[in-house]
Amino acid sequence: MNTLAEENYLKSIYHLSFDAETVSTNQIAALLNTKAASVSDMLKKLADKELVNYAKYQGASLTPAGKKIAVSIIRKHRLWEYFLVEKLNFKWDEVHDMAEEMEHISSTELIDRLDKFMGYPRRDPHGDPIPDSNGNFKNHKLAPVATVKVNASCVISGVSDHSPIFLQYLEKHKLTIGKTINVIDVIEYDNSMIIQTEDNKIHISRDVANNLLII
Amino acid sequence: MNTLAEENYLKSIYHLSFDAETVSTNQIAALLNTKAASVSDMLKKLADKELVNYAKYQGASLTPAGKKIAVSIIRKHRLWEYFLVEKLNFKWDEVHDMAEEMEHISSTELIDRLDKFMGYPRRDPHGDPIPDSNGNFKNHKLAPVATVKVNASCVISGVSDHSPIFLQYLEKHKLTIGKTINVIDVIEYDNSMIIQTEDNKIHISRDVANNLLII
DNA sequence: TAAAAAATTTAGACAAGTCTAAATTTTAAT
DNA sequence: ATTAAAATTTAGACTTGTCTAAATTTTTTA
Ligand SMILES: [Mn+2]
Ligand SMILES: [Mn+2]
Ligand SMILES: [Mn+2]
Ligand SMILES: [Mn+2]
């Protein structure tokens, strides 16, 4: 149906569309580790296939057809990540690259059966919502810990950086999905924070506070 | 490491090597649904990478390195087929094409964990042996039902045609792996056979008798 | 609002993998 | 041992996806 490259472009545009109406060539290039020239070529092709809306120099957005494909890839990615963690006992920092390959297995029957096999999980190991077989899911934006006021409590619900190094850091400090934390203090100088977790009190940098998401 | 195309060529050469020492360009082309010219190009490339032994016009064979890759692809293919049938409840005639995609998921850690998750199965849904994580397995050639003498009994242990149409035919007549059959009669005119299964007596054509394997 | 900077597109090239048609080599048949 | 047929390889072209360098457009800045 669509090539692996096309699927990856659609997925990238979808993820980038979370913040902005329209997505720029350079944003896509940065996310996919390609060059802007390559992105221009691909946007032309995807526009021909009516999977993206694209006007030269004006950025791109997904058409409904393109969005549908993007969501189906994301569904597959997250279900495979869940499988790898829950059934094969991988850690949450180990599964992303494997899922990047597995999300391109084409059969939707396969992914629907996998979904059933696992009991229709709602969220992947990183707290991200899993679209159902119709592509429906709530994708509400979570707030970073950085926005929490002193003395307020909240529950860790996601991450905006999925890199192994960050996930390992969180794991080490037991800052995992579902844990409740309380903000003790914010150091104004560098915006770092002292937080009380269920397990201990720790000092997190501004970067960590920005990439750790809460409800 | 190796491209998808390279992996498919290596796997084809491996399968074809079962019957002959060296494999011809046309045999590979037929199996892969490509043209002989494409095969010549690829054999040159694989010879450069020292994955096949290749002398122009003389056919090809796998080097130890090429064989190792081929076996690892076959291991993945068969483990995924087992997963699809045993965990996701697909039928044996539905899984081959999905496994053709899944066998190219690169992680060996993933496939080793999948193997463990399923309890180290020895054979795939079609009776083919599954190589262990070191690539070791017994691949002894099974005899077709066609070679069984009248009145002899045997156990169905494999198939040499994996097409859905053939597998569905076998399923319909309960000629599945593990079933015992007894040859009642052979019709000399067309080499068809009357066989007694655990369930009923049926008349199978020469083609069926050639593609159904027994121990 | 005109020049400078940044972003984007176009032009031209390349690698992988495939194809058709033509040339070459091997094998089979007289 | 020639010739005919079959198998295989080479030549040249095409597609997808990528890149660098140059040209163009948009956005910033002063
Ligand atoms: Mn991921
Ligand atoms: Mn995830
Ligand atoms: Mn198969
Ligand atoms: Mn099989």
mmCIF file of N, CA and C and ligand atoms in Angstrom, chain A residues 77 81 96 162, ligand 1:
data_model
loop_
_atom_site.group_PDB
_atom_site.id
_atom_site.type_symbol
_atom_site.label_atom_id
_atom_site.label_comp_id
_atom_site.label_asym_id
_atom_site.label_seq_id
_atom_site.Cartn_x
_atom_site.Cartn_y
_atom_site.Cartn_z
ATOM 1 N N HIS A 77 2.632 0.727 16.535
ATOM 2 C CA HIS A 77 3.838 0.999 17.330
ATOM 3 C C HIS A 77 3.576 0.774 18.820
ATOM 4 N N GLU A 81 4.946 -2.140 21.386
ATOM 5 C CA GLU A 81 5.718 -1.766 22.583
ATOM 6 C C GLU A 81 5.113 -2.415 23.821
ATOM 7 N N HIS A 96 11.545 0.922 21.953
ATOM 8 C CA HIS A 96 11.163 1.843 20.888
ATOM 9 C C HIS A 96 11.716 1.462 19.511
ATOM 10 N N HIS A 162 11.519 10.201 24.683
ATOM 11 C CA HIS A 162 11.458 8.738 24.776
ATOM 12 C C HIS A 162 12.834 8.087 24.673
HETATM 13 MN MN MN E 1 8.132 4.384 20.773
#
